[in-house]
Amino acid sequence: LKIQLVASPHEESSVHMQASPRRTRTRRRINWFVYAVVTPAVLFFAIFLYYPFLINIYYMFTNYNYITETQFVGLKNILHFFQDPNIGTAFTNTFLLTVIGVPVALVLALLVAIAVFYLSIGKSLIRSMIFSTTLVGGVVASIIFKVWFGQEQGFLDNLLASLHLERIPWLTQPSWALTGILLVTIWMALGYNMVIYLAGLSNVNRELIEAARIDGANTWQRFRSILLPQLRPTTIFLIITLLINSLKIYTPVVFLTNGNPYGSTRTALLYMFQEGFDFQHVGYASVIAFALFLITLVITLIQLRIFRVSAD
Amino acid sequence: MLLQHSLRVQTRKKSQRLLRKVLFFLVMVLFALLMLSPVLWLLSASLQNQGQIFQSPFAWLPHQLLVQNYIDAWVTGNLGHAFLNSMEVTVLYVPVHVFLCTLTGYVFAKFRFPGRNLIFLFILLTLFIPQETTYFTVYGIVSNLGWLNTPQAVALPFFYSAFGIFFMRQCALAVPNELLEAARLDGCSNWRCFLSVALPQLEAGMVALAILALTFIWSEFTWSHFVLSTPGSQTLPVALYVLANAASDIGHTIGYPVLLAAGVITVAPVILLFVFFQRRFIVSVSQSGIRG
């Protein structure tokens, strides 16, 4: 999405500020203002993103641990990555959270946005109420749900018990714990996703929908063949955002289970931080980091490709 | 007779439609309340005692208001300190971030210089690097600077963002060139042009970016909890993390009500801001999707 915009820069719109008189030499005069602004930005991204990225690749082949002298260990970390059973668990969990969480979050956001969009009374009130949940933030949301998921006396289990339903071992059984993490994640993001979809809906051509209604298209047909295609850019933006955020789910996991019981609910990012910060195996953590980078890259490229193909 | 009948049918239809609208509204109110229930629960539970929190059924309206929880959170939970730290980080971060991104975005939108597109690509490509994977190295940098446990350590890796620069560049593209050229001819320097001509035009975009930056940094946890380990330096999310661990420890050194009161204190400023500037918040989030 973003890269395309670079490929077709808005050349016409720039002012030729430094080229006031069209003379031969003055055109090439260095514009100090531009360099004073751009240099710090370039340095920032070089130091805080490119340098760590490149040095991570170097760390992958070392036993760097912040303290003792760094030694070259060859492929040890990378081989360990492929043999470590924890990697399987962590990446499977991340994968599951993504594969289930992203579609659910997306469909839910679309449905809620359409419902709010067609409200004729109290539209902005309802929108604000739902959106405000996004502002709670990961830490407080996780704390609330941690108490809700409490096993003996938790709010949710009490509710289930009062409905004569069985209590759920929310945080002690891995699959339920992942469900809980999923619930928190979806709840936290719904308000944001809904607002993004609402912005997309307000750009939809309503005359087209009206025309289809007159031509006898039913609600589902109008939704399927007119509304959805027009919402495509919004959907693609949200899918990319949701996918990337889902790969990086961290806060709810730390608060709800911290990877327990027995590391069964660890996610990739949690495992990376545990290895890199708690155990100071930065070399090994770098391998996980690089894997996460590759996955992000592949997902984004696939998305961009699908988008470009569908845009043609 | 016939006319009267059709009129009656019409009014009935009208009232039916109204009824349907009201019903739809009520259904959506119920859904919104369901969405808000964790927040309402938090507020209610923060005013009750440990036993009442876990009672079934939960008393959504507390029988008596235990304001003591808030005092405990503020004093024993050390939240007063954390609140100040969070304020300090926010006041340091938001203006600097908005200023840097606006200035850089403006230059990319309105100036031509050798390598412009390449440099812009250089910045945008960082979107492919998950920032969490840079934390080990940046932690080393911060530690070498002697900045561990300082507010600037929290803000440092986020001062610029590719998104912010891209966003402000999109905003700056809409600033009319004639305006800038006129100022130029009047003898304005580049700096003056930016400050007195471009900035007023970019105000809406800057407010939007400021709101996004504020909500981000106020609840930033992942990076903060690695660099803020001493109690005196912790921001609200990190202090809550410590309290949450204390509450679920076997010793229960802190009660859940105090933890929940601390949660309310953490969320309240942002929610209050939202209540007063609802439209601004919604617009900035919508724009983040459209322009991003």
JSON list of N, CA, C and O in Angstrom, two decimals, chain A residues 77-123:
[
{"chain": "A", "resi": 77, "resn": "ASN", "atom": "N", "xyz": [22.99, -21.63, 17.07]},
{"chain": "A", "resi": 77, "resn": "ASN", "atom": "CA", "xyz": [21.68, -21.05, 17.39]},
{"chain": "A", "resi": 77, "resn": "ASN", "atom": "C", "xyz": [20.62, -21.45, 16.38]},
{"chain": "A", "resi": 77, "resn": "ASN", "atom": "O", "xyz": [19.48, -21.75, 16.74]},
{"chain": "A", "resi": 78, "resn": "ILE", "atom": "N", "xyz": [21.02, -21.44, 15.12]},
{"chain": "A", "resi": 78, "resn": "ILE", "atom": "CA", "xyz": [20.04, -21.72, 14.06]},
{"chain": "A", "resi": 78, "resn": "ILE", "atom": "C", "xyz": [19.63, -23.19, 14.11]},
{"chain": "A", "resi": 78, "resn": "ILE", "atom": "O", "xyz": [18.44, -23.51, 13.99]},
{"chain": "A", "resi": 79, "resn": "LEU", "atom": "N", "xyz": [20.60, -24.08, 14.35]},
{"chain": "A", "resi": 79, "resn": "LEU", "atom": "CA", "xyz": [20.27, -25.50, 14.46]},
{"chain": "A", "resi": 79, "resn": "LEU", "atom": "C", "xyz": [19.36, -25.73, 15.67]},
{"chain": "A", "resi": 79, "resn": "LEU", "atom": "O", "xyz": [18.39, -26.47, 15.60]},
{"chain": "A", "resi": 80, "resn": "HIS", "atom": "N", "xyz": [19.70, -25.04, 16.77]},
{"chain": "A", "resi": 80, "resn": "HIS", "atom": "CA", "xyz": [18.89, -25.17, 17.98]},
{"chain": "A", "resi": 80, "resn": "HIS", "atom": "C", "xyz": [17.46, -24.73, 17.71]},
{"chain": "A", "resi": 80, "resn": "HIS", "atom": "O", "xyz": [16.50, -25.33, 18.20]},
{"chain": "A", "resi": 81, "resn": "PHE", "atom": "N", "xyz": [17.32, -23.66, 16.91]},
{"chain": "A", "resi": 81, "resn": "PHE", "atom": "CA", "xyz": [15.99, -23.14, 16.57]},
{"chain": "A", "resi": 81, "resn": "PHE", "atom": "C", "xyz": [15.11, -24.23, 15.97]},
{"chain": "A", "resi": 81, "resn": "PHE", "atom": "O", "xyz": [13.93, -24.35, 16.29]},
{"chain": "A", "resi": 82, "resn": "PHE", "atom": "N", "xyz": [15.71, -25.05, 15.11]},
{"chain": "A", "resi": 82, "resn": "PHE", "atom": "CA", "xyz": [14.91, -26.07, 14.44]},
{"chain": "A", "resi": 82, "resn": "PHE", "atom": "C", "xyz": [14.68, -27.32, 15.29]},
{"chain": "A", "resi": 82, "resn": "PHE", "atom": "O", "xyz": [13.86, -28.16, 14.95]},
{"chain": "A", "resi": 83, "resn": "GLN", "atom": "N", "xyz": [15.45, -27.44, 16.41]},
{"chain": "A", "resi": 83, "resn": "GLN", "atom": "CA", "xyz": [15.28, -28.63, 17.25]},
{"chain": "A", "resi": 83, "resn": "GLN", "atom": "C", "xyz": [14.51, -28.34, 18.53]},
{"chain": "A", "resi": 83, "resn": "GLN", "atom": "O", "xyz": [14.00, -29.24, 19.17]},
{"chain": "A", "resi": 84, "resn": "ASP", "atom": "N", "xyz": [14.44, -27.07, 18.88]},
{"chain": "A", "resi": 84, "resn": "ASP", "atom": "CA", "xyz": [13.84, -26.67, 20.15]},
{"chain": "A", "resi": 84, "resn": "ASP", "atom": "C", "xyz": [12.32, -26.88, 20.12]},
{"chain": "A", "resi": 84, "resn": "ASP", "atom": "O", "xyz": [11.63, -26.27, 19.31]},
{"chain": "A", "resi": 85, "resn": "PRO", "atom": "N", "xyz": [11.79, -27.78, 20.98]},
{"chain": "A", "resi": 85, "resn": "PRO", "atom": "CA", "xyz": [10.34, -28.01, 20.96]},
{"chain": "A", "resi": 85, "resn": "PRO", "atom": "C", "xyz": [9.54, -26.76, 21.35]},
{"chain": "A", "resi": 85, "resn": "PRO", "atom": "O", "xyz": [8.41, -26.60, 20.93]},
{"chain": "A", "resi": 86, "resn": "ASN", "atom": "N", "xyz": [10.16, -25.88, 22.14]},
{"chain": "A", "resi": 86, "resn": "ASN", "atom": "CA", "xyz": [9.47, -24.65, 22.54]},
{"chain": "A", "resi": 86, "resn": "ASN", "atom": "C", "xyz": [9.14, -23.77, 21.34]},
{"chain": "A", "resi": 86, "resn": "ASN", "atom": "O", "xyz": [8.16, -23.04, 21.36]},
{"chain": "A", "resi": 87, "resn": "ILE", "atom": "N", "xyz": [10.01, -23.84, 20.34]},
{"chain": "A", "resi": 87, "resn": "ILE", "atom": "CA", "xyz": [9.77, -23.04, 19.13]},
{"chain": "A", "resi": 87, "resn": "ILE", "atom": "C", "xyz": [8.48, -23.50, 18.47]},
{"chain": "A", "resi": 87, "resn": "ILE", "atom": "O", "xyz": [7.63, -22.68, 18.09]},
{"chain": "A", "resi": 88, "resn": "GLY", "atom": "N", "xyz": [8.34, -24.82, 18.37]},
{"chain": "A", "resi": 88, "resn": "GLY", "atom": "CA", "xyz": [7.12, -25.37, 17.77]},
{"chain": "A", "resi": 88, "resn": "GLY", "atom": "C", "xyz": [5.89, -24.86, 18.49]},
{"chain": "A", "resi": 88, "resn": "GLY", "atom": "O", "xyz": [4.95, -24.34, 17.87]},
{"chain": "A", "resi": 89, "resn": "THR", "atom": "N", "xyz": [5.90, -24.96, 19.84]},
{"chain": "A", "resi": 89, "resn": "THR", "atom": "CA", "xyz": [4.75, -24.51, 20.62]},
{"chain": "A", "resi": 89, "resn": "THR", "atom": "C", "xyz": [4.50, -23.01, 20.41]},
{"chain": "A", "resi": 89, "resn": "THR", "atom": "O", "xyz": [3.38, -22.59, 20.13]},
{"chain": "A", "resi": 90, "resn": "ALA", "atom": "N", "xyz": [5.58, -22.22, 20.54]},
{"chain": "A", "resi": 90, "resn": "ALA", "atom": "CA", "xyz": [5.40, -20.77, 20.49]},
{"chain": "A", "resi": 90, "resn": "ALA", "atom": "C", "xyz": [4.87, -20.33, 19.13]},
{"chain": "A", "resi": 90, "resn": "ALA", "atom": "O", "xyz": [3.93, -19.53, 19.05]},
{"chain": "A", "resi": 91, "resn": "PHE", "atom": "N", "xyz": [5.44, -20.86, 18.06]},
{"chain": "A", "resi": 91, "resn": "PHE", "atom": "CA", "xyz": [5.00, -20.44, 16.73]},
{"chain": "A", "resi": 91, "resn": "PHE", "atom": "C", "xyz": [3.62, -21.01, 16.39]},
{"chain": "A", "resi": 91, "resn": "PHE", "atom": "O", "xyz": [2.83, -20.36, 15.71]},
{"chain": "A", "resi": 92, "resn": "THR", "atom": "N", "xyz": [3.32, -22.23, 16.89]},
{"chain": "A", "resi": 92, "resn": "THR", "atom": "CA", "xyz": [1.97, -22.76, 16.68]},
{"chain": "A", "resi": 92, "resn": "THR", "atom": "C", "xyz": [0.94, -21.88, 17.36]},
{"chain": "A", "resi": 92, "resn": "THR", "atom": "O", "xyz": [-0.10, -21.55, 16.79]},
{"chain": "A", "resi": 93, "resn": "ASN", "atom": "N", "xyz": [1.25, -21.48, 18.61]},
{"chain": "A", "resi": 93, "resn": "ASN", "atom": "CA", "xyz": [0.31, -20.61, 19.32]},
{"chain": "A", "resi": 93, "resn": "ASN", "atom": "C", "xyz": [0.10, -19.30, 18.59]},
{"chain": "A", "resi": 93, "resn": "ASN", "atom": "O", "xyz": [-1.04, -18.85, 18.42]},
{"chain": "A", "resi": 94, "resn": "THR", "atom": "N", "xyz": [1.20, -18.69, 18.16]},
{"chain": "A", "resi": 94, "resn": "THR", "atom": "CA", "xyz": [1.08, -17.44, 17.41]},
{"chain": "A", "resi": 94, "resn": "THR", "atom": "C", "xyz": [0.26, -17.65, 16.15]},
{"chain": "A", "resi": 94, "resn": "THR", "atom": "O", "xyz": [-0.61, -16.86, 15.81]},
{"chain": "A", "resi": 95, "resn": "PHE", "atom": "N", "xyz": [0.54, -18.77, 15.48]},
{"chain": "A", "resi": 95, "resn": "PHE", "atom": "CA", "xyz": [-0.19, -19.09, 14.25]},
{"chain": "A", "resi": 95, "resn": "PHE", "atom": "C", "xyz": [-1.69, -19.25, 14.53]},
{"chain": "A", "resi": 95, "resn": "PHE", "atom": "O", "xyz": [-2.54, -18.68, 13.83]},
{"chain": "A", "resi": 96, "resn": "LEU", "atom": "N", "xyz": [-2.02, -20.00, 15.60]},
{"chain": "A", "resi": 96, "resn": "LEU", "atom": "CA", "xyz": [-3.43, -20.22, 15.94]},
{"chain": "A", "resi": 96, "resn": "LEU", "atom": "C", "xyz": [-4.13, -18.90, 16.27]},
{"chain": "A", "resi": 96, "resn": "LEU", "atom": "O", "xyz": [-5.23, -18.63, 15.79]},
{"chain": "A", "resi": 97, "resn": "LEU", "atom": "N", "xyz": [-3.45, -18.08, 17.09]},
{"chain": "A", "resi": 97, "resn": "LEU", "atom": "CA", "xyz": [-4.04, -16.79, 17.47]},
{"chain": "A", "resi": 97, "resn": "LEU", "atom": "C", "xyz": [-4.31, -15.95, 16.22]},
{"chain": "A", "resi": 97, "resn": "LEU", "atom": "O", "xyz": [-5.31, -15.24, 16.14]},
{"chain": "A", "resi": 98, "resn": "THR", "atom": "N", "xyz": [-3.42, -16.06, 15.24]},
{"chain": "A", "resi": 98, "resn": "THR", "atom": "CA", "xyz": [-3.57, -15.27, 14.01]},
{"chain": "A", "resi": 98, "resn": "THR", "atom": "C", "xyz": [-4.69, -15.83, 13.14]},
{"chain": "A", "resi": 98, "resn": "THR", "atom": "O", "xyz": [-5.58, -15.10, 12.71]},
{"chain": "A", "resi": 99, "resn": "VAL", "atom": "N", "xyz": [-4.64, -17.13, 12.91]},
{"chain": "A", "resi": 99, "resn": "VAL", "atom": "CA", "xyz": [-5.57, -17.74, 11.97]},
{"chain": "A", "resi": 99, "resn": "VAL", "atom": "C", "xyz": [-7.01, -17.66, 12.47]},
{"chain": "A", "resi": 99, "resn": "VAL", "atom": "O", "xyz": [-7.95, -17.47, 11.69]},
{"chain": "A", "resi": 100, "resn": "ILE", "atom": "N", "xyz": [-7.19, -17.77, 13.78]},
{"chain": "A", "resi": 100, "resn": "ILE", "atom": "CA", "xyz": [-8.56, -17.66, 14.32]},
{"chain": "A", "resi": 100, "resn": "ILE", "atom": "C", "xyz": [-8.90, -16.20, 14.61]},
{"chain": "A", "resi": 100, "resn": "ILE", "atom": "O", "xyz": [-9.97, -15.72, 14.27]},
{"chain": "A", "resi": 101, "resn": "GLY", "atom": "N", "xyz": [-7.94, -15.49, 15.20]},
{"chain": "A", "resi": 101, "resn": "GLY", "atom": "CA", "xyz": [-8.23, -14.14, 15.67]},
{"chain": "A", "resi": 101, "resn": "GLY", "atom": "C", "xyz": [-8.49, -13.13, 14.56]},
{"chain": "A", "resi": 101, "resn": "GLY", "atom": "O", "xyz": [-9.42, -12.34, 14.65]},
{"chain": "A", "resi": 102, "resn": "VAL", "atom": "N", "xyz": [-7.68, -13.15, 13.51]},
{"chain": "A", "resi": 102, "resn": "VAL", "atom": "CA", "xyz": [-7.82, -12.12, 12.47]},
{"chain": "A", "resi": 102, "resn": "VAL", "atom": "C", "xyz": [-9.18, -12.19, 11.76]},
{"chain": "A", "resi": 102, "resn": "VAL", "atom": "O", "xyz": [-9.87, -11.18, 11.67]},
{"chain": "A", "resi": 103, "resn": "PRO", "atom": "N", "xyz": [-9.60, -13.37, 11.27]},
{"chain": "A", "resi": 103, "resn": "PRO", "atom": "CA", "xyz": [-10.92, -13.40, 10.60]},
{"chain": "A", "resi": 103, "resn": "PRO", "atom": "C", "xyz": [-12.06, -13.00, 11.55]},
{"chain": "A", "resi": 103, "resn": "PRO", "atom": "O", "xyz": [-12.93, -12.23, 11.16]},
{"chain": "A", "resi": 104, "resn": "VAL", "atom": "N", "xyz": [-12.01, -13.51, 12.79]},
{"chain": "A", "resi": 104, "resn": "VAL", "atom": "CA", "xyz": [-13.08, -13.18, 13.73]},
{"chain": "A", "resi": 104, "resn": "VAL", "atom": "C", "xyz": [-13.11, -11.67, 13.97]},
{"chain": "A", "resi": 104, "resn": "VAL", "atom": "O", "xyz": [-14.17, -11.03, 13.90]},
{"chain": "A", "resi": 105, "resn": "ALA", "atom": "N", "xyz": [-11.94, -11.08, 14.22]},
{"chain": "A", "resi": 105, "resn": "ALA", "atom": "CA", "xyz": [-11.87, -9.65, 14.49]},
{"chain": "A", "resi": 105, "resn": "ALA", "atom": "C", "xyz": [-12.38, -8.85, 13.29]},
{"chain": "A", "resi": 105, "resn": "ALA", "atom": "O", "xyz": [-13.11, -7.87, 13.44]},
{"chain": "A", "resi": 106, "resn": "LEU", "atom": "N", "xyz": [-12.02, -9.30, 12.11]},
{"chain": "A", "resi": 106, "resn": "LEU", "atom": "CA", "xyz": [-12.37, -8.57, 10.89]},
{"chain": "A", "resi": 106, "resn": "LEU", "atom": "C", "xyz": [-13.89, -8.61, 10.65]},
{"chain": "A", "resi": 106, "resn": "LEU", "atom": "O", "xyz": [-14.54, -7.58, 10.43]},
{"chain": "A", "resi": 107, "resn": "VAL", "atom": "N", "xyz": [-14.47, -9.83, 10.71]},
{"chain": "A", "resi": 107, "resn": "VAL", "atom": "CA", "xyz": [-15.91, -9.98, 10.44]},
{"chain": "A", "resi": 107, "resn": "VAL", "atom": "C", "xyz": [-16.72, -9.23, 11.50]},
{"chain": "A", "resi": 107, "resn": "VAL", "atom": "O", "xyz": [-17.66, -8.49, 11.18]},
{"chain": "A", "resi": 108, "resn": "LEU", "atom": "N", "xyz": [-16.29, -9.37, 12.76]},
{"chain": "A", "resi": 108, "resn": "LEU", "atom": "CA", "xyz": [-16.99, -8.70, 13.84]},
{"chain": "A", "resi": 108, "resn": "LEU", "atom": "C", "xyz": [-16.97, -7.18, 13.64]},
{"chain": "A", "resi": 108, "resn": "LEU", "atom": "O", "xyz": [-17.99, -6.50, 13.75]},
{"chain": "A", "resi": 109, "resn": "ALA", "atom": "N", "xyz": [-15.79, -6.66, 13.28]},
{"chain": "A", "resi": 109, "resn": "ALA", "atom": "CA", "xyz": [-15.66, -5.22, 13.08]},
{"chain": "A", "resi": 109, "resn": "ALA", "atom": "C", "xyz": [-16.55, -4.74, 11.94]},
{"chain": "A", "resi": 109, "resn": "ALA", "atom": "O", "xyz": [-17.22, -3.71, 12.04]},
{"chain": "A", "resi": 110, "resn": "LEU", "atom": "N", "xyz": [-16.61, -5.52, 10.87]},
{"chain": "A", "resi": 110, "resn": "LEU", "atom": "CA", "xyz": [-17.43, -5.14, 9.72]},
{"chain": "A", "resi": 110, "resn": "LEU", "atom": "C", "xyz": [-18.91, -5.13, 10.10]},
{"chain": "A", "resi": 110, "resn": "LEU", "atom": "O", "xyz": [-19.64, -4.17, 9.80]},
{"chain": "A", "resi": 111, "resn": "LEU", "atom": "N", "xyz": [-19.35, -6.19, 10.78]},
{"chain": "A", "resi": 111, "resn": "LEU", "atom": "CA", "xyz": [-20.77, -6.27, 11.17]},
{"chain": "A", "resi": 111, "resn": "LEU", "atom": "C", "xyz": [-21.14, -5.11, 12.09]},
{"chain": "A", "resi": 111, "resn": "LEU", "atom": "O", "xyz": [-22.16, -4.43, 11.88]},
{"chain": "A", "resi": 112, "resn": "VAL", "atom": "N", "xyz": [-20.31, -4.87, 13.11]},
{"chain": "A", "resi": 112, "resn": "VAL", "atom": "CA", "xyz": [-20.61, -3.80, 14.05]},
{"chain": "A", "resi": 112, "resn": "VAL", "atom": "C", "xyz": [-20.61, -2.45, 13.34]},
{"chain": "A", "resi": 112, "resn": "VAL", "atom": "O", "xyz": [-21.49, -1.61, 13.55]},
{"chain": "A", "resi": 113, "resn": "ALA", "atom": "N", "xyz": [-19.63, -2.26, 12.44]},
{"chain": "A", "resi": 113, "resn": "ALA", "atom": "CA", "xyz": [-19.55, -0.98, 11.73]},
{"chain": "A", "resi": 113, "resn": "ALA", "atom": "C", "xyz": [-20.80, -0.76, 10.88]},
{"chain": "A", "resi": 113, "resn": "ALA", "atom": "O", "xyz": [-21.35, 0.34, 10.85]},
{"chain": "A", "resi": 114, "resn": "ILE", "atom": "N", "xyz": [-21.25, -1.80, 10.17]},
{"chain": "A", "resi": 114, "resn": "ILE", "atom": "CA", "xyz": [-22.44, -1.65, 9.33]},
{"chain": "A", "resi": 114, "resn": "ILE", "atom": "C", "xyz": [-23.65, -1.32, 10.21]},
{"chain": "A", "resi": 114, "resn": "ILE", "atom": "O", "xyz": [-24.43, -0.42, 9.90]},
{"chain": "A", "resi": 115, "resn": "ALA", "atom": "N", "xyz": [-23.77, -2.04, 11.33]},
{"chain": "A", "resi": 115, "resn": "ALA", "atom": "CA", "xyz": [-24.89, -1.79, 12.23]},
{"chain": "A", "resi": 115, "resn": "ALA", "atom": "C", "xyz": [-24.87, -0.34, 12.71]},
{"chain": "A", "resi": 115, "resn": "ALA", "atom": "O", "xyz": [-25.88, 0.37, 12.66]},
{"chain": "A", "resi": 116, "resn": "VAL", "atom": "N", "xyz": [-23.69, 0.12, 13.15]},
{"chain": "A", "resi": 116, "resn": "VAL", "atom": "CA", "xyz": [-23.59, 1.50, 13.66]},
{"chain": "A", "resi": 116, "resn": "VAL", "atom": "C", "xyz": [-23.86, 2.49, 12.52]},
{"chain": "A", "resi": 116, "resn": "VAL", "atom": "O", "xyz": [-24.52, 3.51, 12.70]},
{"chain": "A", "resi": 117, "resn": "PHE", "atom": "N", "xyz": [-23.36, 2.17, 11.33]},
{"chain": "A", "resi": 117, "resn": "PHE", "atom": "CA", "xyz": [-23.51, 3.07, 10.18]},
{"chain": "A", "resi": 117, "resn": "PHE", "atom": "C", "xyz": [-24.98, 3.32, 9.85]},
{"chain": "A", "resi": 117, "resn": "PHE", "atom": "O", "xyz": [-25.37, 4.43, 9.51]},
{"chain": "A", "resi": 118, "resn": "TYR", "atom": "N", "xyz": [-25.80, 2.28, 9.97]},
{"chain": "A", "resi": 118, "resn": "TYR", "atom": "CA", "xyz": [-27.20, 2.42, 9.61]},
{"chain": "A", "resi": 118, "resn": "TYR", "atom": "C", "xyz": [-28.10, 2.81, 10.78]},
{"chain": "A", "resi": 118, "resn": "TYR", "atom": "O", "xyz": [-29.31, 2.83, 10.65]},
{"chain": "A", "resi": 119, "resn": "LEU", "atom": "N", "xyz": [-27.48, 3.09, 11.94]},
{"chain": "A", "resi": 119, "resn": "LEU", "atom": "CA", "xyz": [-28.28, 3.58, 13.07]},
{"chain": "A", "resi": 119, "resn": "LEU", "atom": "C", "xyz": [-28.84, 4.95, 12.73]},
{"chain": "A", "resi": 119, "resn": "LEU", "atom": "O", "xyz": [-28.12, 5.81, 12.21]},
{"chain": "A", "resi": 120, "resn": "SER", "atom": "N", "xyz": [-30.13, 5.16, 13.03]},
{"chain": "A", "resi": 120, "resn": "SER", "atom": "CA", "xyz": [-30.64, 6.51, 12.79]},
{"chain": "A", "resi": 120, "resn": "SER", "atom": "C", "xyz": [-30.79, 7.30, 14.10]},
{"chain": "A", "resi": 120, "resn": "SER", "atom": "O", "xyz": [-30.89, 8.51, 14.08]},
{"chain": "A", "resi": 121, "resn": "ILE", "atom": "N", "xyz": [-30.78, 6.59, 15.22]},
{"chain": "A", "resi": 121, "resn": "ILE", "atom": "CA", "xyz": [-30.83, 7.29, 16.52]},
{"chain": "A", "resi": 121, "resn": "ILE", "atom": "C", "xyz": [-29.53, 6.99, 17.27]},
{"chain": "A", "resi": 121, "resn": "ILE", "atom": "O", "xyz": [-29.06, 5.86, 17.27]},
{"chain": "A", "resi": 122, "resn": "GLY", "atom": "N", "xyz": [-28.97, 8.00, 17.89]},
{"chain": "A", "resi": 122, "resn": "GLY", "atom": "CA", "xyz": [-27.83, 7.80, 18.79]},
{"chain": "A", "resi": 122, "resn": "GLY", "atom": "C", "xyz": [-26.60, 7.21, 18.15]},
{"chain": "A", "resi": 122, "resn": "GLY", "atom": "O", "xyz": [-25.82, 6.52, 18.81]},
{"chain": "A", "resi": 123, "resn": "LYS", "atom": "N", "xyz": [-26.38, 7.51, 16.85]},
{"chain": "A", "resi": 123, "resn": "LYS", "atom": "CA", "xyz": [-25.25, 6.90, 16.14]},
{"chain": "A", "resi": 123, "resn": "LYS", "atom": "C", "xyz": [-23.90, 7.24, 16.79]},
{"chain": "A", "resi": 123, "resn": "LYS", "atom": "O", "xyz": [-23.10, 6.36, 17.08]}
]
